[in-house]
mmCIF file of C-alpha atoms and ligand atoms in Angstrom:
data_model
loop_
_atom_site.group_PDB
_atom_site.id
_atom_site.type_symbol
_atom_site.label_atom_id
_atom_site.label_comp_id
_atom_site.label_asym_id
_atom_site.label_seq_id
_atom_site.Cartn_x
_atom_site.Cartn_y
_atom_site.Cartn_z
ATOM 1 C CA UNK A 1450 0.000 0.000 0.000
ATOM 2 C CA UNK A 1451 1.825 3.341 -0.946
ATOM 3 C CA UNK A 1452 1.844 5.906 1.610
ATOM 4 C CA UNK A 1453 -0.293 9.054 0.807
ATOM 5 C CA UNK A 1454 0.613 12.216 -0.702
ATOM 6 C CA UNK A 1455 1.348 15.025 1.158
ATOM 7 C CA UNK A 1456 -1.271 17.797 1.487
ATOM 8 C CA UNK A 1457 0.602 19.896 -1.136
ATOM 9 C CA UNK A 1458 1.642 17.215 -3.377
ATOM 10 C CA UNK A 1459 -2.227 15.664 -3.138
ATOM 11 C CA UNK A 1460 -3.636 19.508 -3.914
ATOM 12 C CA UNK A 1461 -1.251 19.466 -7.169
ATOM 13 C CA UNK A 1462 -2.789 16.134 -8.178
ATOM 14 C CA UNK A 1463 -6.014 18.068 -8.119
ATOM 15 C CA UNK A 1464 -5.396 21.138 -9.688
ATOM 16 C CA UNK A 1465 -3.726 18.681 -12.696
ATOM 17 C CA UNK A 1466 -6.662 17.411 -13.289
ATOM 18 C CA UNK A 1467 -7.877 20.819 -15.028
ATOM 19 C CA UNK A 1468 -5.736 19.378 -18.592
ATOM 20 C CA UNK A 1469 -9.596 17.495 -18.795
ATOM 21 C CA UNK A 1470 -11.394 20.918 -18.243
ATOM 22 C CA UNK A 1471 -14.173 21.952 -20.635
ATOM 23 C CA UNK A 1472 -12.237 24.788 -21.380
ATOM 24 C CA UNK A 1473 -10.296 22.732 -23.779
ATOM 25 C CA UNK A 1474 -13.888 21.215 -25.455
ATOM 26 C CA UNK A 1475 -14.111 22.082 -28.996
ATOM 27 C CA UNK A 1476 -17.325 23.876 -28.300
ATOM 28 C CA UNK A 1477 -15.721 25.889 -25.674
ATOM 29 C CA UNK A 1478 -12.500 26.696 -27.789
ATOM 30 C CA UNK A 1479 -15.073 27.779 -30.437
ATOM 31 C CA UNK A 1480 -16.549 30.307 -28.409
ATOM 32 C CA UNK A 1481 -13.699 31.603 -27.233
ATOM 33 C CA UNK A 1482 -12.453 32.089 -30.901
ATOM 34 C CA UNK A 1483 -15.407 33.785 -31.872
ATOM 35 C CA UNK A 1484 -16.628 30.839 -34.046
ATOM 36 C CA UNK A 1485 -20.069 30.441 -32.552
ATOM 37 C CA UNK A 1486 -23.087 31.292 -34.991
ATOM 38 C CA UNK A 1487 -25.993 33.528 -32.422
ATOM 39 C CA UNK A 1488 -27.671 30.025 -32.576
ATOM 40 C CA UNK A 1489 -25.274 28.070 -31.373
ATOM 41 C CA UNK A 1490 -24.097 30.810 -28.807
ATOM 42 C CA UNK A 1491 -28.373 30.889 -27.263
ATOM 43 C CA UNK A 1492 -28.261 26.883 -27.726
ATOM 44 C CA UNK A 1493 -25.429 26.695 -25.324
ATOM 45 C CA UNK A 1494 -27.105 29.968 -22.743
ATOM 46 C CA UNK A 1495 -30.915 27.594 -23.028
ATOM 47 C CA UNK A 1496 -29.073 24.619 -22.151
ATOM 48 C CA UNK A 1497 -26.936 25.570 -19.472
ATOM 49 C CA UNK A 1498 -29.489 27.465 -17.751
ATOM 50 C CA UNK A 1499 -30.644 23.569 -16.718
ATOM 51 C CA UNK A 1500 -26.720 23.282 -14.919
ATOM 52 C CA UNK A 1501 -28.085 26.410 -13.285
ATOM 53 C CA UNK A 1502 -31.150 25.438 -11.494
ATOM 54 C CA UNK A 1503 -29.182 22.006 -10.641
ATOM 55 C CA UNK A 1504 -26.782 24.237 -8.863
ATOM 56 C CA UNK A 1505 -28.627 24.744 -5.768
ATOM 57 C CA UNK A 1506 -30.619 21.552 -5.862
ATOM 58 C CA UNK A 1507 -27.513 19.972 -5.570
ATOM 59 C CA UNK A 1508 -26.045 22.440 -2.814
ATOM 60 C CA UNK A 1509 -29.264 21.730 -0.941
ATOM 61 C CA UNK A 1510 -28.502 17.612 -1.289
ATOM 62 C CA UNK A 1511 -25.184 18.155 0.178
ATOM 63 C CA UNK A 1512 -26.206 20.269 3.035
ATOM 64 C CA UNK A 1513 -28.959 17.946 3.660
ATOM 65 C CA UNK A 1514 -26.695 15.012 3.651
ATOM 66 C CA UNK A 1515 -24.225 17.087 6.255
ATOM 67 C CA UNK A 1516 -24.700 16.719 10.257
ATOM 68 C CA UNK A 1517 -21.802 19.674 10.519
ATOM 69 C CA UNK A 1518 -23.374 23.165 11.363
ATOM 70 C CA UNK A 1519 -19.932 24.704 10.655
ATOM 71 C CA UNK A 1520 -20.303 23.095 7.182
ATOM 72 C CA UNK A 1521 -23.497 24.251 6.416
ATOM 73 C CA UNK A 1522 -23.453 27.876 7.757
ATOM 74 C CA UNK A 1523 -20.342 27.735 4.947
ATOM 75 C CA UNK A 1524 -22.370 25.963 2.119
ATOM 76 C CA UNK A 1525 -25.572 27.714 2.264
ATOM 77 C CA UNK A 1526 -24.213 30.764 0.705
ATOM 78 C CA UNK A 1527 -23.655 28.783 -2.598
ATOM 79 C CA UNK A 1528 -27.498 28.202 -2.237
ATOM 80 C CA UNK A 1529 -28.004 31.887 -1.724
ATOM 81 C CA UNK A 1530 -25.846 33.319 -4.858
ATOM 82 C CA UNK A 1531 -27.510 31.009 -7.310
ATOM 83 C CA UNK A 1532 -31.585 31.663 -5.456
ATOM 84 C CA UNK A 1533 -30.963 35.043 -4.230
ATOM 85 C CA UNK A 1534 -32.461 36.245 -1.495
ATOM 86 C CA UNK A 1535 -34.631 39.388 -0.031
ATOM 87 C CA UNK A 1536 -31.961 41.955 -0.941
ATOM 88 C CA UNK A 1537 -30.000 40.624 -4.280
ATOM 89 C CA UNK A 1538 -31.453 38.532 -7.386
ATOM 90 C CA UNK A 1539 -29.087 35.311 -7.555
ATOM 91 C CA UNK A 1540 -27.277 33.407 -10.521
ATOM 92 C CA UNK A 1541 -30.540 32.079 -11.934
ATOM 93 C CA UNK A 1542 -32.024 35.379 -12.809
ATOM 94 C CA UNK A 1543 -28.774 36.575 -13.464
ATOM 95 C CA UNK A 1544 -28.495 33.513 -16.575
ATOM 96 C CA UNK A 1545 -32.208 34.378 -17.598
ATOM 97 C CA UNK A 1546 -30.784 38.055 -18.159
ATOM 98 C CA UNK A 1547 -27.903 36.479 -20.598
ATOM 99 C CA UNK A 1548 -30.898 34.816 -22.062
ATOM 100 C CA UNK A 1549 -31.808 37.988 -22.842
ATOM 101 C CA UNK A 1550 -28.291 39.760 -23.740
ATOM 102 C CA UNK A 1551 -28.347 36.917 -26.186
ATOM 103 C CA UNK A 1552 -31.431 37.065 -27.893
ATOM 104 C CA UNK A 1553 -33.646 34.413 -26.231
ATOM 105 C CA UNK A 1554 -36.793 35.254 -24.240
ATOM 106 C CA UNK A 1555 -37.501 34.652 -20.564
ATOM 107 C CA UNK A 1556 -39.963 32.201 -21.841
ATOM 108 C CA UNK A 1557 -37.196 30.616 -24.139
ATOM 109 C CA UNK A 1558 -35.093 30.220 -21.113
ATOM 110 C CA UNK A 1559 -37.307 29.086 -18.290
ATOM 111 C CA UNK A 1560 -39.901 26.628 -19.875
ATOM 112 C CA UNK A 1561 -36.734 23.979 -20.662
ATOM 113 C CA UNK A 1562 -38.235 23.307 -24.091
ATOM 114 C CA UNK A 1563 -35.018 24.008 -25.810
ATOM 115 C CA UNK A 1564 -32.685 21.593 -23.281
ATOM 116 C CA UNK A 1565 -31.585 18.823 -25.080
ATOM 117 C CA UNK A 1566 -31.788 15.190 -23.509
ATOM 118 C CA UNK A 1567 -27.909 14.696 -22.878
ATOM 119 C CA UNK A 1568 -27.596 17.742 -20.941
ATOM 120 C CA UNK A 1569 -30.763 16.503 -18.889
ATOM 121 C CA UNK A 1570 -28.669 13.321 -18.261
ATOM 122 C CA UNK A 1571 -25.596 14.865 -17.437
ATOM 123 C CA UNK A 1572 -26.919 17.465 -14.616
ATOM 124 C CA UNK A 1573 -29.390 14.695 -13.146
ATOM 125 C CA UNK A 1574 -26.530 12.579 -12.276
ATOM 126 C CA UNK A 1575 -24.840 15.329 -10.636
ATOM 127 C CA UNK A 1576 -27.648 16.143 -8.585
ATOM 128 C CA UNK A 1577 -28.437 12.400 -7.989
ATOM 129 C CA UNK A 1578 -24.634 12.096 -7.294
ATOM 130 C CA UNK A 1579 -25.182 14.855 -4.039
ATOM 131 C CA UNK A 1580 -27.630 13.136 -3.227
ATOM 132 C CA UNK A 1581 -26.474 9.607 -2.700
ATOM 133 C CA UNK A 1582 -22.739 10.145 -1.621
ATOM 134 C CA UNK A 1583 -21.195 10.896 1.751
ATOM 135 C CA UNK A 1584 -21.405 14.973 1.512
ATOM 136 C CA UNK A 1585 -17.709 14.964 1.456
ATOM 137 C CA UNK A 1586 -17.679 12.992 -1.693
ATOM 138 C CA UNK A 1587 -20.354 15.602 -3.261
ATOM 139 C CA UNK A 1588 -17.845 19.206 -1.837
ATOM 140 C CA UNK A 1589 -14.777 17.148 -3.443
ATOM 141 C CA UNK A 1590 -16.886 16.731 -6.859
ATOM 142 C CA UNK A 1591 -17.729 20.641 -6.992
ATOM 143 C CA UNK A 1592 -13.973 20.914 -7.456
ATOM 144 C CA UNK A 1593 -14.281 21.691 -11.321
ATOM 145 C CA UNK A 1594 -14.648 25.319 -9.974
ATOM 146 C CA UNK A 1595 -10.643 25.464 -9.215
ATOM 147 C CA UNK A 1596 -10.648 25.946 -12.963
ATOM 148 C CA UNK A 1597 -13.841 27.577 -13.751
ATOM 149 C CA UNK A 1598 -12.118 31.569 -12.740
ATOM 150 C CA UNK A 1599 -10.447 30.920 -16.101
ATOM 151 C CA UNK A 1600 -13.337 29.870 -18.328
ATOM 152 C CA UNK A 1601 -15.342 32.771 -16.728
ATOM 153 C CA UNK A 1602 -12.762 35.532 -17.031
ATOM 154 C CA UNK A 1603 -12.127 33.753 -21.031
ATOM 155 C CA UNK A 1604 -15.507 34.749 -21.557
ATOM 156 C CA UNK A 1605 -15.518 38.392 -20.059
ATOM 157 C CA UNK A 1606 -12.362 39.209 -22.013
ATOM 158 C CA UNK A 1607 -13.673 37.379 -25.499
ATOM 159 C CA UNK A 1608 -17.058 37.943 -25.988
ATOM 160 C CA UNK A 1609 -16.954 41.923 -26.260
ATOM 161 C CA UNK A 1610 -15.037 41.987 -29.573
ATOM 162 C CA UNK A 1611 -16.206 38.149 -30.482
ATOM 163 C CA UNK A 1612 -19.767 38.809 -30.257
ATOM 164 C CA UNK A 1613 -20.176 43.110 -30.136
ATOM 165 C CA UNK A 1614 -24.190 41.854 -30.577
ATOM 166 C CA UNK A 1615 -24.369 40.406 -27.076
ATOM 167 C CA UNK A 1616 -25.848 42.910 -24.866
ATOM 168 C CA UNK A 1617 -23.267 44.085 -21.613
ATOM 169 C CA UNK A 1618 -25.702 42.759 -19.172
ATOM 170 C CA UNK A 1619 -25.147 39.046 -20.141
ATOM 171 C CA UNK A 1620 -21.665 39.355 -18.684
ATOM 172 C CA UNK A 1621 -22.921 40.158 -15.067
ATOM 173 C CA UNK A 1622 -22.703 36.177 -13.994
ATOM 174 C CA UNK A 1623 -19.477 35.454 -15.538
ATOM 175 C CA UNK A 1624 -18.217 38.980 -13.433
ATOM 176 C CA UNK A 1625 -20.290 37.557 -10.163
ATOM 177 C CA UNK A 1626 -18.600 34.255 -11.047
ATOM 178 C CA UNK A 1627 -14.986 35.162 -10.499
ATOM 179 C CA UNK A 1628 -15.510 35.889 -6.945
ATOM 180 C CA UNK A 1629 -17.791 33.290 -5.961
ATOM 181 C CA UNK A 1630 -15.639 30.560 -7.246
ATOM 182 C CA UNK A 1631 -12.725 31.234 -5.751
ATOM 183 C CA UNK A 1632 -14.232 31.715 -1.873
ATOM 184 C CA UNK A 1633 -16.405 28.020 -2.823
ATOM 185 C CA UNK A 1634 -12.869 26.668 -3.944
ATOM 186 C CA UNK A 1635 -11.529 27.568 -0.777
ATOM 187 C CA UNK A 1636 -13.880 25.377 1.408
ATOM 188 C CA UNK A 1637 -14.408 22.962 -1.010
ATOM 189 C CA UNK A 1638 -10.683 22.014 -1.049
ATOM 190 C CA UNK A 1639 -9.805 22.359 2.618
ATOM 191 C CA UNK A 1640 -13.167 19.632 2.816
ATOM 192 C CA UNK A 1641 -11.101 17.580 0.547
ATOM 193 C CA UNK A 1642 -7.754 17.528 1.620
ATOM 194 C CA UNK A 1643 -8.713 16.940 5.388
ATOM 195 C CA UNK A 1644 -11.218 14.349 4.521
ATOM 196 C CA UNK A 1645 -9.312 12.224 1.583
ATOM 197 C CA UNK A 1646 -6.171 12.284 2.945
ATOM 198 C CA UNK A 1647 -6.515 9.039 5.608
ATOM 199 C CA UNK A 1648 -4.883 7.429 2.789
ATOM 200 C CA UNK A 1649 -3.814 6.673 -0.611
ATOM 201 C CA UNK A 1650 -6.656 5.013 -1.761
ATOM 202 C CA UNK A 1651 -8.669 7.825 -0.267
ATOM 203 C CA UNK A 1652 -7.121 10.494 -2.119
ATOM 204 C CA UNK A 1653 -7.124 8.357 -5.654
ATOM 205 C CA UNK A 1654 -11.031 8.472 -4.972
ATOM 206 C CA UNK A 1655 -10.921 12.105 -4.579
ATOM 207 C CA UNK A 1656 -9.102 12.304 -8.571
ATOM 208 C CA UNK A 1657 -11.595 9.823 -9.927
ATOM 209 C CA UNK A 1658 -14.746 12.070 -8.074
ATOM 210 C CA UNK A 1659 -13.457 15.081 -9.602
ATOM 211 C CA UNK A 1660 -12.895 12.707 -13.295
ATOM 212 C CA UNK A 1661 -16.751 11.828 -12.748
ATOM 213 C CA UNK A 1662 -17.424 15.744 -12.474
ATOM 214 C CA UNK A 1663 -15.364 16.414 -15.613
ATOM 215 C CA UNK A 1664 -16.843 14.266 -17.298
ATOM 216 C CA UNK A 1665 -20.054 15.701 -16.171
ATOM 217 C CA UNK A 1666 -19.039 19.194 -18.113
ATOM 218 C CA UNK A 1667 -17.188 17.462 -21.043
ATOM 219 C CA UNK A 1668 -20.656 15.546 -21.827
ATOM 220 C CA UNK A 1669 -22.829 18.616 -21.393
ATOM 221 C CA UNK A 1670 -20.801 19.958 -24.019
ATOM 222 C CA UNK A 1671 -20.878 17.120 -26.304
ATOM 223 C CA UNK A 1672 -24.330 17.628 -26.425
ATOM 224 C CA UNK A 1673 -24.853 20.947 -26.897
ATOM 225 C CA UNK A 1674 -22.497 20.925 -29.912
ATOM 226 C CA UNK A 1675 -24.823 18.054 -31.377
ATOM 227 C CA UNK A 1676 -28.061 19.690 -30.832
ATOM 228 C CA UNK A 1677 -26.135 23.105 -32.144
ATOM 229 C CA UNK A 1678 -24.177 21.774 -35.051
ATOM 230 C CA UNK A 1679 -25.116 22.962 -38.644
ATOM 231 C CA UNK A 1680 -24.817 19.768 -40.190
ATOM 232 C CA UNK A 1681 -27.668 18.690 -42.974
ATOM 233 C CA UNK A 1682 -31.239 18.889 -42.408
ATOM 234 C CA UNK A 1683 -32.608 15.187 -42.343
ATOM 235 C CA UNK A 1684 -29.457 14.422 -40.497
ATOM 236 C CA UNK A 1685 -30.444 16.787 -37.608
ATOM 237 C CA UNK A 1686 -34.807 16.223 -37.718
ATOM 238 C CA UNK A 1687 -32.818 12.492 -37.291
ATOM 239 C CA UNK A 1688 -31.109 13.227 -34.036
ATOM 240 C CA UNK A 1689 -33.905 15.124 -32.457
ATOM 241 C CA UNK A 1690 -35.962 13.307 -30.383
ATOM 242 C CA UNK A 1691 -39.628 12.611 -30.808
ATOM 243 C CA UNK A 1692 -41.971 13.484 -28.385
HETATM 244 O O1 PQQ B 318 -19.338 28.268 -16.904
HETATM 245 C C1 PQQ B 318 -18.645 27.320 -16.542
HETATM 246 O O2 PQQ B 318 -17.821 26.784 -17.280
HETATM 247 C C2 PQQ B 318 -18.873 26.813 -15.172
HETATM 248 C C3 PQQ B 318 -18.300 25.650 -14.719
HETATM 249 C C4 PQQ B 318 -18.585 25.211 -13.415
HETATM 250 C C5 PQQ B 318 -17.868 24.013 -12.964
HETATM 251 O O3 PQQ B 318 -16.655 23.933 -13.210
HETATM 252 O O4 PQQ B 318 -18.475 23.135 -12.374
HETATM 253 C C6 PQQ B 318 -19.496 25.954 -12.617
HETATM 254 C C7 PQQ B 318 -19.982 27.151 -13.165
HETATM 255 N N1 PQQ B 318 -19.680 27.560 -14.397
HETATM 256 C C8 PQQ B 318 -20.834 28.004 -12.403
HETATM 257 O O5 PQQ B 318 -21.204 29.092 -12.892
HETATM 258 C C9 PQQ B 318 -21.269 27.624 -11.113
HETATM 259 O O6 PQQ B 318 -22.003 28.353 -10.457
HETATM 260 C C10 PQQ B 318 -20.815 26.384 -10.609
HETATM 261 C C11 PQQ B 318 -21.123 25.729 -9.410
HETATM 262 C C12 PQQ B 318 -20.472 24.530 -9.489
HETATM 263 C C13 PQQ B 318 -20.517 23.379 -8.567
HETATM 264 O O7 PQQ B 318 -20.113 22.292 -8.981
HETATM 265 O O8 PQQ B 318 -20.979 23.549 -7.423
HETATM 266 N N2 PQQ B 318 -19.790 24.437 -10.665
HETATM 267 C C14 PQQ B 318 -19.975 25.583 -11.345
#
C-alpha cells in the first residue's frame, strides 16, 4: 500500500486534473475564438441554464446530507448566490438576463423546451450524485470550480469583440462568477484535503470524483455541440428526439 501524498503534493494532483477541463472542449474553444453562430451561442445559454437550477438543488442535497453546522453555515451561501435572497437577485435570474443579452426570451429560457436530452442526463446525475454520496464525496466533486475563474474571465475578455451583438448585461454572472468561485474553492478544497487524505486510496477516490465531475461538463458539451451543429437537415430532424 503506498503511503499518501502530502497535502501539497495531493492539492497538485487536483489542480492537474484541469488538462480534462471543458475549457479545452471544442465547443468551448469555439466560443472563445469567436466561431459560434448567435444560434449556437443561445443553444449553449438555453441549455446551461438547466446546470443552473441544478446548482442549488444539488447544494441543498449536500447540506442535507451534512450533520456539521460549521459546514453548512459555509455551504448555504452557494445556495443563496444562485436563489438570491430578499436583498440581491441570484445566478438564476442573473443567466435568464444572458438569455436575454443573447437574444432568447424569458420564456425561451425558463420553460426547458429548448434543453436537449444529454444535458438533462448529465446534470441529473450530478444532482443524484449529491444526493447519494457521503457529503464529502459531493464538496470534493464541486472541485471543477478550481478551474472555472479561467473559463469565466475567457468569456468576459472574449465575448466583447467576439460577439459586439451580445448585450453588456449578459456578462454580469461570468463577473459575479470570479468571486464566488474562488471563496467556494476555498472550502471545497480544505473539505477535501482533510477528509481524503486518511490514505492513498482515499485520495485516488478524490481524482476519480473530480474525473466523474469532468466528465459531467465534457458531456454537457458534447451535447450541446450536437443539438447546435449545422450539419444537414434530415441528419439533424434524425437526431432530435420525438416526443
Ligand atoms: O461556466 C462554466 O464553465 C462553469 C463551470 C462550473 C464548474 O466547473 O463546475 C461551474 C460554473 N460555471 C458556475 O457558474 C457555477 O455556479 C458552478 C457551481 C459549481 C458546482 O459544482 O458547485 N460548478 C460551477
Amino acid at each position: 500500500m503506498s503511503a499518501p501524498w502530502s497535502r501539497e503534493e495531493f492539492e497538485e494532483k487536483l489542480r492537474e486534473k484541469g488538462k480534462g477541463y471543458h475549457i479545452y472542449h471544442p465547443f468551448h474553444v469555439m466560443m472563445y475564438e469567436g466561431k459560434l453562430t448567435r444560434e449556437q451561442l443561445q443553444c449553449w445559454v438555453a441549455n446551461r441554464f438547466y446546470y443552473q437550477i441544478g446548482i442549488p438543488q444539488k447544494d441543498a442535497a449536500i447540506m442535507s446530507n451534512c450533520p456539521d453546522k460549521e459546514i453548512r453555515k459555509g455551504w448555504i451561501q452557494r445556495i443563496i448566490d444562485h436563489d438570491g435572497d430578499g436583498t440581491a437577485e441570484g445566478g438564476i435570474e442573473a443567466w435568464i438576463k444572458l438569455g436575454e443579452a443573447v437574444g432568447l426570451t424569458r420564456e425561451d429560457v425558463t420553460s426547458l423546451r429548448l434543453v436537449s436530452p444529454g444535458v438533462r442526463f448529465a446534470v441529473d446525475a450530478y444532482i443524484n450524485f449529491a444526493r447519494q454520496r457521503p457529503w464529502q464525496e459531493s464538496v470534493c466533486s464541486s472541485l471543477t470550480e478550481l478551474f472555472a475563474p479561467h473559463i469565466h474571465q475567457q468569456r468576459i475578455s472574449s465575448w466583447p469583440s467576439m460577439y459586439p451583438w451580445v448585450k453588456e448585461e449578459g456578462l454580469i454572472y461570468f463577473k459575479k462568477r470570479l468571486t464566488e468561485a474562488r471563496r467556494d474553492v476555498e472550502q471545497g478544497l480544505a473539505v477535501t484535503l482533510d477528509y481524503f487524505s486518511q490514505s492513498r486510496e482515499m485520495q485516488e477516490k478524490a481524482l476519480d470524483i473530480l474525473q466523474f465531475k469532468l466528465d459531467v461538463l465534457w458531456v454537457i458539451a458534447d451535447a450541446i455541440m450536437l443539438a447546435s451543429t449545422d450539419i444537414k437537415v434530415e441528419d439533424r430532424d434524425y437526431l432530435r428526439q420525438p416526443r
